PDB file of N, CA and C in Angstrom:
ATOM      1  N   MET A1302    -121.710 131.424 -15.024  1.00 72.00           N
ATOM      2  CA  MET A1302    -121.226 130.935 -16.300  1.00 72.00           C
ATOM      3  C   MET A1302    -122.356 130.248 -17.078  1.00 72.00           C
ATOM      4  N   GLU A1303    -123.238 129.558 -16.364  1.00 82.00           N
ATOM      5  CA  GLU A1303    -124.340 128.878 -17.046  1.00 82.00           C
ATOM      6  C   GLU A1303    -125.246 129.866 -17.771  1.00 82.00           C
ATOM      7  N   SER A1304    -125.492 131.019 -17.165  1.00 84.00           N
ATOM      8  CA  SER A1304    -126.354 132.015 -17.816  1.00 84.00           C
ATOM      9  C   SER A1304    -125.675 132.597 -19.053  1.00 84.00           C
ATOM     10  N   ILE A1305    -124.363 132.737 -19.021  1.00 83.00           N
ATOM     11  CA  ILE A1305    -123.623 133.242 -20.177  1.00 83.00           C
ATOM     12  C   ILE A1305    -123.706 132.224 -21.315  1.00 83.00           C
ATOM     13  N   ILE A1306    -123.527 130.956 -20.993  1.00 87.00           N
ATOM     14  CA  ILE A1306    -123.601 129.897 -22.004  1.00 87.00           C
ATOM     15  C   ILE A1306    -124.995 129.841 -22.612  1.00 87.00           C
ATOM     16  N   ALA A1307    -126.020 129.926 -21.775  1.00 89.00           N
ATOM     17  CA  ALA A1307    -127.398 129.909 -22.265  1.00 89.00           C
ATOM     18  C   ALA A1307    -127.666 131.113 -23.173  1.00 89.00           C
ATOM     19  N   SER A1308    -127.174 132.268 -22.773  1.00 89.00           N
ATOM     20  CA  SER A1308    -127.343 133.483 -23.568  1.00 89.00           C
ATOM     21  C   SER A1308    -126.653 133.358 -24.928  1.00 89.00           C
ATOM     22  N   LEU A1309    -125.431 132.837 -24.930  1.00 89.00           N
ATOM     23  CA  LEU A1309    -124.707 132.652 -26.188  1.00 89.00           C
ATOM     24  C   LEU A1309    -125.405 131.631 -27.079  1.00 89.00           C
ATOM     25  N   ALA A1310    -125.947 130.584 -26.489  1.00 91.00           N
ATOM     26  CA  ALA A1310    -126.654 129.563 -27.256  1.00 91.00           C
ATOM     27  C   ALA A1310    -127.873 130.175 -27.953  1.00 91.00           C
ATOM     28  N   ILE A1311    -128.630 130.963 -27.228  1.00 92.00           N
ATOM     29  CA  ILE A1311    -129.819 131.602 -27.802  1.00 92.00           C
ATOM     30  C   ILE A1311    -129.423 132.593 -28.893  1.00 92.00           C
ATOM     31  N   ARG A1312    -128.435 133.428 -28.603  1.00 89.00           N
ATOM     32  CA  ARG A1312    -128.016 134.473 -29.542  1.00 89.00           C
ATOM     33  C   ARG A1312    -127.507 133.892 -30.860  1.00 89.00           C
ATOM     34  N   HIS A1313    -126.835 132.751 -30.807  1.00 91.00           N
ATOM     35  CA  HIS A1313    -126.234 132.182 -32.014  1.00 91.00           C
ATOM     36  C   HIS A1313    -127.007 130.986 -32.578  1.00 91.00           C
ATOM     37  N   GLY A1314    -128.112 130.625 -31.940  1.00 92.00           N
ATOM     38  CA  GLY A1314    -128.926 129.523 -32.438  1.00 92.00           C
ATOM     39  C   GLY A1314    -128.239 128.174 -32.325  1.00 92.00           C
ATOM     40  N   LEU A1315    -127.465 128.000 -31.261  1.00 92.00           N
ATOM     41  CA  LEU A1315    -126.736 126.750 -31.028  1.00 92.00           C
ATOM     42  C   LEU A1315    -127.231 126.101 -29.742  1.00 92.00           C
ATOM     43  N   SER A1316    -126.948 124.818 -29.583  1.00 93.00           N
ATOM     44  CA  SER A1316    -127.265 124.166 -28.318  1.00 93.00           C
ATOM     45  C   SER A1316    -126.190 124.538 -27.291  1.00 93.00           C
ATOM     46  N   LYS A1317    -126.479 124.292 -26.028  1.00 92.00           N
ATOM     47  CA  LYS A1317    -125.487 124.576 -24.977  1.00 92.00           C
ATOM     48  C   LYS A1317    -124.234 123.733 -25.180  1.00 92.00           C
ATOM     49  N   ASP A1318    -124.402 122.475 -25.576  1.00 93.00           N
ATOM     50  CA  ASP A1318    -123.244 121.609 -25.831  1.00 93.00           C
ATOM     51  C   ASP A1318    -122.387 122.145 -26.979  1.00 93.00           C
ATOM     52  N   GLU A1319    -123.048 122.654 -28.024  1.00 93.00           N
ATOM     53  CA  GLU A1319    -122.298 123.234 -29.140  1.00 93.00           C
ATOM     54  C   GLU A1319    -121.513 124.465 -28.690  1.00 93.00           C
ATOM     55  N   VAL A1320    -122.120 125.281 -27.845  1.00 92.00           N
ATOM     56  CA  VAL A1320    -121.431 126.467 -27.325  1.00 92.00           C
ATOM     57  C   VAL A1320    -120.219 126.043 -26.503  1.00 92.00           C
ATOM     58  N   LEU A1321    -120.371 125.040 -25.652  1.00 93.00           N
ATOM     59  CA  LEU A1321    -119.252 124.562 -24.842  1.00 93.00           C
ATOM     60  C   LEU A1321    -118.118 124.048 -25.719  1.00 93.00           C
ATOM     61  N   ARG A1322    -118.447 123.287 -26.754  1.00 93.00           N
ATOM     62  CA  ARG A1322    -117.411 122.779 -27.666  1.00 93.00           C
ATOM     63  C   ARG A1322    -116.710 123.916 -28.396  1.00 93.00           C
ATOM     64  N   GLU A1323    -117.470 124.928 -28.801  1.00 92.00           N
ATOM     65  CA  GLU A1323    -116.867 126.063 -29.501  1.00 92.00           C
ATOM     66  C   GLU A1323    -115.975 126.890 -28.577  1.00 92.00           C
ATOM     67  N   ILE A1324    -116.364 127.018 -27.326  1.00 91.00           N
ATOM     68  CA  ILE A1324    -115.521 127.725 -26.362  1.00 91.00           C
ATOM     69  C   ILE A1324    -114.183 127.005 -26.238  1.00 91.00           C
ATOM     70  N   GLU A1325    -114.231 125.689 -26.070  1.00 93.00           N
ATOM     71  CA  GLU A1325    -112.998 124.909 -25.959  1.00 93.00           C
ATOM     72  C   GLU A1325    -112.156 125.034 -27.224  1.00 93.00           C
ATOM     73  N   SER A1326    -112.788 124.906 -28.362  1.00 94.00           N
ATOM     74  CA  SER A1326    -112.073 124.979 -29.636  1.00 94.00           C
ATOM     75  C   SER A1326    -111.467 126.359 -29.877  1.00 94.00           C
ATOM     76  N   ALA A1327    -112.249 127.403 -29.609  1.00 91.00           N
ATOM     77  CA  ALA A1327    -111.775 128.770 -29.846  1.00 91.00           C
ATOM     78  C   ALA A1327    -110.535 129.080 -29.015  1.00 91.00           C
ATOM     79  N   PHE A1328    -110.567 128.722 -27.750  1.00 88.00           N
ATOM     80  CA  PHE A1328    -109.431 129.044 -26.894  1.00 88.00           C
ATOM     81  C   PHE A1328    -108.254 128.109 -27.116  1.00 88.00           C
ATOM     82  N   SER A1329    -108.517 126.871 -27.505  1.00 93.00           N
ATOM     83  CA  SER A1329    -107.417 125.974 -27.865  1.00 93.00           C
ATOM     84  C   SER A1329    -106.657 126.536 -29.061  1.00 93.00           C
ATOM     85  N   THR A1330    -107.385 126.990 -30.062  1.00 91.00           N
ATOM     86  CA  THR A1330    -106.782 127.570 -31.257  1.00 91.00           C
ATOM     87  C   THR A1330    -105.994 128.837 -30.926  1.00 91.00           C
ATOM     88  N   LEU A1331    -106.590 129.721 -30.145  1.00 87.00           N
ATOM     89  CA  LEU A1331    -105.939 130.979 -29.795  1.00 87.00           C
ATOM     90  C   LEU A1331    -104.673 130.738 -28.977  1.00 87.00           C
ATOM     91  N   PHE A1332    -104.763 129.908 -27.958  1.00 87.00           N
ATOM     92  CA  PHE A1332    -103.597 129.623 -27.118  1.00 87.00           C
ATOM     93  C   PHE A1332    -102.506 128.916 -27.913  1.00 87.00           C
ATOM     94  N   SER A1333    -102.873 127.972 -28.755  1.00 91.00           N
ATOM     95  CA  SER A1333    -101.883 127.246 -29.549  1.00 91.00           C
ATOM     96  C   SER A1333    -101.105 128.207 -30.446  1.00 91.00           C
ATOM     97  N   GLY A1334    -101.809 129.142 -31.048  1.00 88.00           N
ATOM     98  CA  GLY A1334    -101.151 130.128 -31.902  1.00 88.00           C
ATOM     99  C   GLY A1334    -100.219 131.047 -31.124  1.00 88.00           C
ATOM    100  N   TRP A1335    -100.631 131.477 -29.978  1.00 84.00           N
ATOM    101  CA  TRP A1335     -99.821 132.388 -29.177  1.00 84.00           C
ATOM    102  C   TRP A1335     -98.585 131.714 -28.593  1.00 84.00           C
ATOM    103  N   HIS A1336     -98.712 130.457 -28.233  1.00 85.00           N
ATOM    104  CA  HIS A1336     -97.618 129.760 -27.557  1.00 85.00           C
ATOM    105  C   HIS A1336     -96.796 128.877 -28.494  1.00 85.00           C
ATOM    106  N   HIS A1337     -97.245 128.717 -29.726  1.00 91.00           N
ATOM    107  CA  HIS A1337     -96.557 127.906 -30.733  1.00 91.00           C
ATOM    108  C   HIS A1337     -96.366 126.457 -30.288  1.00 91.00           C
ATOM    109  N   VAL A1338     -97.286 125.970 -29.495  1.00 92.00           N
ATOM    110  CA  VAL A1338     -97.350 124.564 -29.094  1.00 92.00           C
ATOM    111  C   VAL A1338     -98.822 124.185 -29.043  1.00 92.00           C
ATOM    112  N   GLU A1339     -99.090 122.880 -29.008  1.00 94.00           N
ATOM    113  CA  GLU A1339    -100.484 122.441 -28.907  1.00 94.00           C
ATOM    114  C   GLU A1339    -101.024 122.743 -27.511  1.00 94.00           C
ATOM    115  N   VAL A1340    -102.161 123.398 -27.473  1.00 94.00           N
ATOM    116  CA  VAL A1340    -102.813 123.719 -26.201  1.00 94.00           C
ATOM    117  C   VAL A1340    -104.228 123.152 -26.240  1.00 94.00           C
ATOM    118  N   LEU A1341    -104.588 122.426 -25.209  1.00 95.00           N
ATOM    119  CA  LEU A1341    -105.922 121.857 -25.080  1.00 95.00           C
ATOM    120  C   LEU A1341    -106.659 122.616 -23.980  1.00 95.00           C
ATOM    121  N   VAL A1342    -107.804 123.171 -24.333  1.00 94.00           N
ATOM    122  CA  VAL A1342    -108.636 123.880 -23.361  1.00 94.00           C
ATOM    123  C   VAL A1342    -109.881 123.037 -23.131  1.00 94.00           C
ATOM    124  N   GLN A1343    -110.191 122.806 -21.864  1.00 94.00           N
ATOM    125  CA  GLN A1343    -111.376 122.046 -21.504  1.00 94.00           C
ATOM    126  C   GLN A1343    -112.177 122.820 -20.470  1.00 94.00           C
ATOM    127  N   ILE A1344    -113.476 122.594 -20.499  1.00 91.00           N
ATOM    128  CA  ILE A1344    -114.357 123.173 -19.493  1.00 91.00           C
ATOM    129  C   ILE A1344    -114.579 122.107 -18.437  1.00 91.00           C
ATOM    130  N   ARG A1345    -114.192 122.423 -17.227  1.00 89.00           N
ATOM    131  CA  ARG A1345    -114.334 121.467 -16.125  1.00 89.00           C
ATOM    132  C   ARG A1345    -115.787 121.394 -15.680  1.00 89.00           C
ATOM    133  N   LYS A1346    -116.084 120.432 -14.830  1.00 88.00           N
ATOM    134  CA  LYS A1346    -117.457 120.243 -14.339  1.00 88.00           C
ATOM    135  C   LYS A1346    -117.981 121.473 -13.600  1.00 88.00           C
ATOM    136  N   ASP A1347    -117.084 122.233 -12.968  1.00 87.00           N
ATOM    137  CA  ASP A1347    -117.499 123.450 -12.282  1.00 87.00           C
ATOM    138  C   ASP A1347    -117.589 124.643 -13.239  1.00 87.00           C
ATOM    139  N   LEU A1348    -117.510 124.354 -14.553  1.00 84.00           N
ATOM    140  CA  LEU A1348    -117.615 125.328 -15.642  1.00 84.00           C
ATOM    141  C   LEU A1348    -116.466 126.337 -15.675  1.00 84.00           C
ATOM    142  N   ARG A1349    -115.337 125.971 -15.108  1.00 85.00           N
ATOM    143  CA  ARG A1349    -114.137 126.797 -15.213  1.00 85.00           C
ATOM    144  C   ARG A1349    -113.293 126.260 -16.359  1.00 85.00           C
ATOM    145  N   LEU A1350    -112.610 127.170 -17.042  1.00 86.00           N
ATOM    146  CA  LEU A1350    -111.754 126.767 -18.148  1.00 86.00           C
ATOM    147  C   LEU A1350    -110.381 126.347 -17.640  1.00 86.00           C
ATOM    148  N   GLU A1351    -109.866 125.297 -18.244  1.00 91.00           N
ATOM    149  CA  GLU A1351    -108.530 124.828 -17.903  1.00 91.00           C
ATOM    150  C   GLU A1351    -107.751 124.664 -19.206  1.00 91.00           C
ATOM    151  N   ALA A1352    -106.557 125.238 -19.262  1.00 92.00           N
ATOM    152  CA  ALA A1352    -105.724 125.153 -20.460  1.00 92.00           C
ATOM    153  C   ALA A1352    -104.416 124.458 -20.125  1.00 92.00           C
ATOM    154  N   VAL A1353    -104.070 123.460 -20.950  1.00 95.00           N
ATOM    155  CA  VAL A1353    -102.826 122.723 -20.751  1.00 95.00           C
ATOM    156  C   VAL A1353    -102.053 122.742 -22.066  1.00 95.00           C
ATOM    157  N   ALA A1354    -100.799 123.209 -21.993  1.00 94.00           N
ATOM    158  CA  ALA A1354     -99.914 123.240 -23.157  1.00 94.00           C
ATOM    159  C   ALA A1354     -99.110 121.944 -23.198  1.00 94.00           C
ATOM    160  N   TYR A1355     -98.970 121.408 -24.407  1.00 95.00           N
ATOM    161  CA  TYR A1355     -98.195 120.185 -24.612  1.00 95.00           C
ATOM    162  C   TYR A1355     -97.021 120.518 -25.519  1.00 95.00           C
ATOM    163  N   ASN A1356     -95.816 120.168 -25.068  1.00 92.00           N
ATOM    164  CA  ASN A1356     -94.615 120.466 -25.829  1.00 92.00           C
ATOM    165  C   ASN A1356     -93.696 119.253 -25.775  1.00 92.00           C
ATOM    166  N   LYS A1357     -93.174 118.840 -26.924  1.00 90.00           N
ATOM    167  CA  LYS A1357     -92.279 117.684 -26.972  1.00 90.00           C
ATOM    168  C   LYS A1357     -90.835 118.185 -26.931  1.00 90.00           C
ATOM    169  N   VAL A1358     -90.077 117.741 -25.922  1.00 90.00           N
ATOM    170  CA  VAL A1358     -88.680 118.124 -25.746  1.00 90.00           C
ATOM    171  C   VAL A1358     -87.857 116.850 -25.603  1.00 90.00           C
ATOM    172  N   ASP A1359     -86.926 116.658 -26.526  1.00 94.00           N
ATOM    173  CA  ASP A1359     -86.074 115.463 -26.518  1.00 94.00           C
ATOM    174  C   ASP A1359     -86.896 114.174 -26.428  1.00 94.00           C
ATOM    175  N   GLY A1360     -88.010 114.133 -27.155  1.00 93.00           N
ATOM    176  CA  GLY A1360     -88.837 112.943 -27.185  1.00 93.00           C
ATOM    177  C   GLY A1360     -89.783 112.782 -26.003  1.00 93.00           C
ATOM    178  N   ILE A1361     -89.753 113.723 -25.088  1.00 95.00           N
ATOM    179  CA  ILE A1361     -90.608 113.656 -23.906  1.00 95.00           C
ATOM    180  C   ILE A1361     -91.681 114.736 -24.028  1.00 95.00           C
ATOM    181  N   ILE A1362     -92.934 114.342 -23.818  1.00 93.00           N
ATOM    182  CA  ILE A1362     -94.030 115.310 -23.881  1.00 93.00           C
ATOM    183  C   ILE A1362     -94.187 115.964 -22.511  1.00 93.00           C
ATOM    184  N   LEU A1363     -94.041 117.284 -22.493  1.00 94.00           N
ATOM    185  CA  LEU A1363     -94.190 118.055 -21.267  1.00 94.00           C
ATOM    186  C   LEU A1363     -95.540 118.744 -21.250  1.00 94.00           C
ATOM    187  N   GLN A1364     -96.139 118.842 -20.082  1.00 95.00           N
ATOM    188  CA  GLN A1364     -97.423 119.533 -19.916  1.00 95.00           C
ATOM    189  C   GLN A1364     -97.225 120.724 -18.993  1.00 95.00           C
ATOM    190  N   LYS A1365     -97.912 121.813 -19.327  1.00 93.00           N
ATOM    191  CA  LYS A1365     -97.862 122.994 -18.480  1.00 93.00           C
ATOM    192  C   LYS A1365     -99.252 123.620 -18.449  1.00 93.00           C
ATOM    193  N   THR A1366     -99.773 123.833 -17.263  1.00 92.00           N
ATOM    194  CA  THR A1366    -101.069 124.490 -17.127  1.00 92.00           C
ATOM    195  C   THR A1366    -100.880 125.987 -17.346  1.00 92.00           C
ATOM    196  N   LEU A1367    -101.753 126.571 -18.153  1.00 87.00           N
ATOM    197  CA  LEU A1367    -101.677 128.000 -18.463  1.00 87.00           C
ATOM    198  C   LEU A1367    -102.726 128.764 -17.672  1.00 87.00           C
ATOM    199  N   ASP A1368    -102.407 129.979 -17.340  1.00 79.00           N
ATOM    200  CA  ASP A1368    -103.301 130.830 -16.575  1.00 79.00           C
ATOM    201  C   ASP A1368    -104.019 131.794 -17.513  1.00 79.00           C
ATOM    202  N   PHE A1369    -105.329 131.789 -17.509  1.00 70.00           N
ATOM    203  CA  PHE A1369    -106.108 132.661 -18.395  1.00 70.00           C
ATOM    204  C   PHE A1369    -105.972 134.149 -18.097  1.00 70.00           C
ATOM    205  N   PRO A1370    -106.151 134.584 -16.875  1.00 58.00           N
ATOM    206  CA  PRO A1370    -106.178 136.029 -16.631  1.00 58.00           C
ATOM    207  C   PRO A1370    -104.915 136.780 -17.043  1.00 58.00           C
ATOM    208  N   THR A1371    -103.770 136.140 -17.040  1.00 59.00           N
ATOM    209  CA  THR A1371    -102.543 136.854 -17.386  1.00 59.00           C
ATOM    210  C   THR A1371    -102.410 137.100 -18.879  1.00 59.00           C
ATOM    211  N   PHE A1372    -103.178 136.410 -19.712  1.00 60.00           N
ATOM    212  CA  PHE A1372    -102.988 136.526 -21.150  1.00 60.00           C
ATOM    213  C   PHE A1372    -104.008 137.418 -21.854  1.00 60.00           C
ATOM    214  N   PHE A1373    -105.224 137.460 -21.374  1.00 66.00           N
ATOM    215  CA  PHE A1373    -106.292 138.081 -22.143  1.00 66.00           C
ATOM    216  C   PHE A1373    -107.011 139.188 -21.402  1.00 66.00           C
ATOM    217  N   SER A1374    -107.388 140.191 -22.167  1.00 72.00           N
ATOM    218  CA  SER A1374    -108.328 141.171 -21.642  1.00 72.00           C
ATOM    219  C   SER A1374    -109.729 140.623 -21.902  1.00 72.00           C
ATOM    220  N   ARG A1375    -110.700 141.151 -21.213  1.00 72.00           N
ATOM    221  CA  ARG A1375    -112.088 140.711 -21.411  1.00 72.00           C
ATOM    222  C   ARG A1375    -112.542 140.962 -22.848  1.00 72.00           C
ATOM    223  N   ASP A1376    -112.120 142.073 -23.441  1.00 79.00           N
ATOM    224  CA  ASP A1376    -112.496 142.382 -24.825  1.00 79.00           C
ATOM    225  C   ASP A1376    -111.923 141.362 -25.805  1.00 79.00           C
ATOM    226  N   THR A1377    -110.676 140.953 -25.599  1.00 77.00           N
ATOM    227  CA  THR A1377    -110.050 139.963 -26.472  1.00 77.00           C
ATOM    228  C   THR A1377    -110.809 138.648 -26.403  1.00 77.00           C
ATOM    229  N   ILE A1378    -111.143 138.233 -25.205  1.00 77.00           N
ATOM    230  CA  ILE A1378    -111.891 136.985 -25.008  1.00 77.00           C
ATOM    231  C   ILE A1378    -113.237 137.060 -25.709  1.00 77.00           C
ATOM    232  N   THR A1379    -113.958 138.144 -25.484  1.00 78.00           N
ATOM    233  CA  THR A1379    -115.292 138.310 -26.066  1.00 78.00           C
ATOM    234  C   THR A1379    -115.233 138.312 -27.586  1.00 78.00           C
ATOM    235  N   GLN A1380    -114.324 139.071 -28.173  1.00 83.00           N
ATOM    236  CA  GLN A1380    -114.222 139.154 -29.632  1.00 83.00           C
ATOM    237  C   GLN A1380    -113.884 137.806 -30.248  1.00 83.00           C
ATOM    238  N   HIS A1381    -112.925 137.114 -29.669  1.00 81.00           N
ATOM    239  CA  HIS A1381    -112.517 135.819 -30.218  1.00 81.00           C
ATOM    240  C   HIS A1381    -113.656 134.801 -30.116  1.00 81.00           C
ATOM    241  N   LEU A1382    -114.332 134.774 -28.999  1.00 84.00           N
ATOM    242  CA  LEU A1382    -115.423 133.833 -28.806  1.00 84.00           C
ATOM    243  C   LEU A1382    -116.593 134.141 -29.726  1.00 84.00           C
ATOM    244  N   GLU A1383    -116.968 135.388 -29.838  1.00 86.00           N
ATOM    245  CA  GLU A1383    -118.081 135.768 -30.716  1.00 86.00           C
ATOM    246  C   GLU A1383    -117.785 135.385 -32.167  1.00 86.00           C
ATOM    247  N   TYR A1384    -116.556 135.571 -32.593  1.00 87.00           N
ATOM    248  CA  TYR A1384    -116.168 135.197 -33.965  1.00 87.00           C
ATOM    249  C   TYR A1384    -116.373 133.702 -34.179  1.00 87.00           C
ATOM    250  N   HIS A1385    -115.879 132.869 -33.255  1.00 86.00           N
ATOM    251  CA  HIS A1385    -116.013 131.414 -33.416  1.00 86.00           C
ATOM    252  C   HIS A1385    -117.455 130.950 -33.329  1.00 86.00           C
ATOM    253  N   LEU A1386    -118.244 131.552 -32.469  1.00 89.00           N
ATOM    254  CA  LEU A1386    -119.649 131.159 -32.371  1.00 89.00           C
ATOM    255  C   LEU A1386    -120.421 131.541 -33.625  1.00 89.00           C
ATOM    256  N   ALA A1387    -120.155 132.728 -34.175  1.00 89.00           N
ATOM    257  CA  ALA A1387    -120.824 133.145 -35.402  1.00 89.00           C
ATOM    258  C   ALA A1387    -120.446 132.222 -36.553  1.00 89.00           C
ATOM    259  N   LYS A1388    -119.185 131.830 -36.605  1.00 87.00           N
ATOM    260  CA  LYS A1388    -118.717 130.912 -37.635  1.00 87.00           C
ATOM    261  C   LYS A1388    -119.387 129.541 -37.505  1.00 87.00           C
ATOM    262  N   ALA A1389    -119.533 129.061 -36.274  1.00 87.00           N
ATOM    263  CA  ALA A1389    -120.164 127.756 -36.028  1.00 87.00           C
ATOM    264  C   ALA A1389    -121.656 127.788 -36.372  1.00 87.00           C
ATOM    265  N   ALA A1390    -122.289 128.926 -36.153  1.00 87.00           N
ATOM    266  CA  ALA A1390    -123.728 129.048 -36.402  1.00 87.00           C
ATOM    267  C   ALA A1390    -124.047 129.151 -37.897  1.00 87.00           C
ATOM    268  N   ALA A1391    -123.058 129.544 -38.679  1.00 79.00           N
ATOM    269  CA  ALA A1391    -123.298 129.748 -40.129  1.00 79.00           C
ATOM    270  C   ALA A1391    -123.413 128.449 -40.881  1.00 79.00           C
TER     271      ALA A1391
END
């Protein structure tokens, strides 16, 4: 994952930290739209992505961890990420 992040940083003229923030933002936006609830995506210390959906039901905020592989094809992930990185680099 580190080599992918470094490659994306070079290709888009961004720092590694900027790439990490854009990855989190891109997938948070995509998941939130698909699930119609707020979804927070974070990159863990082991560089794995973790997505948690937040939904308010009867005044109580519920959390649900989402699984990445069941939702996206590799092409969908790549296209969405490339779009957000190009936008951030502009």
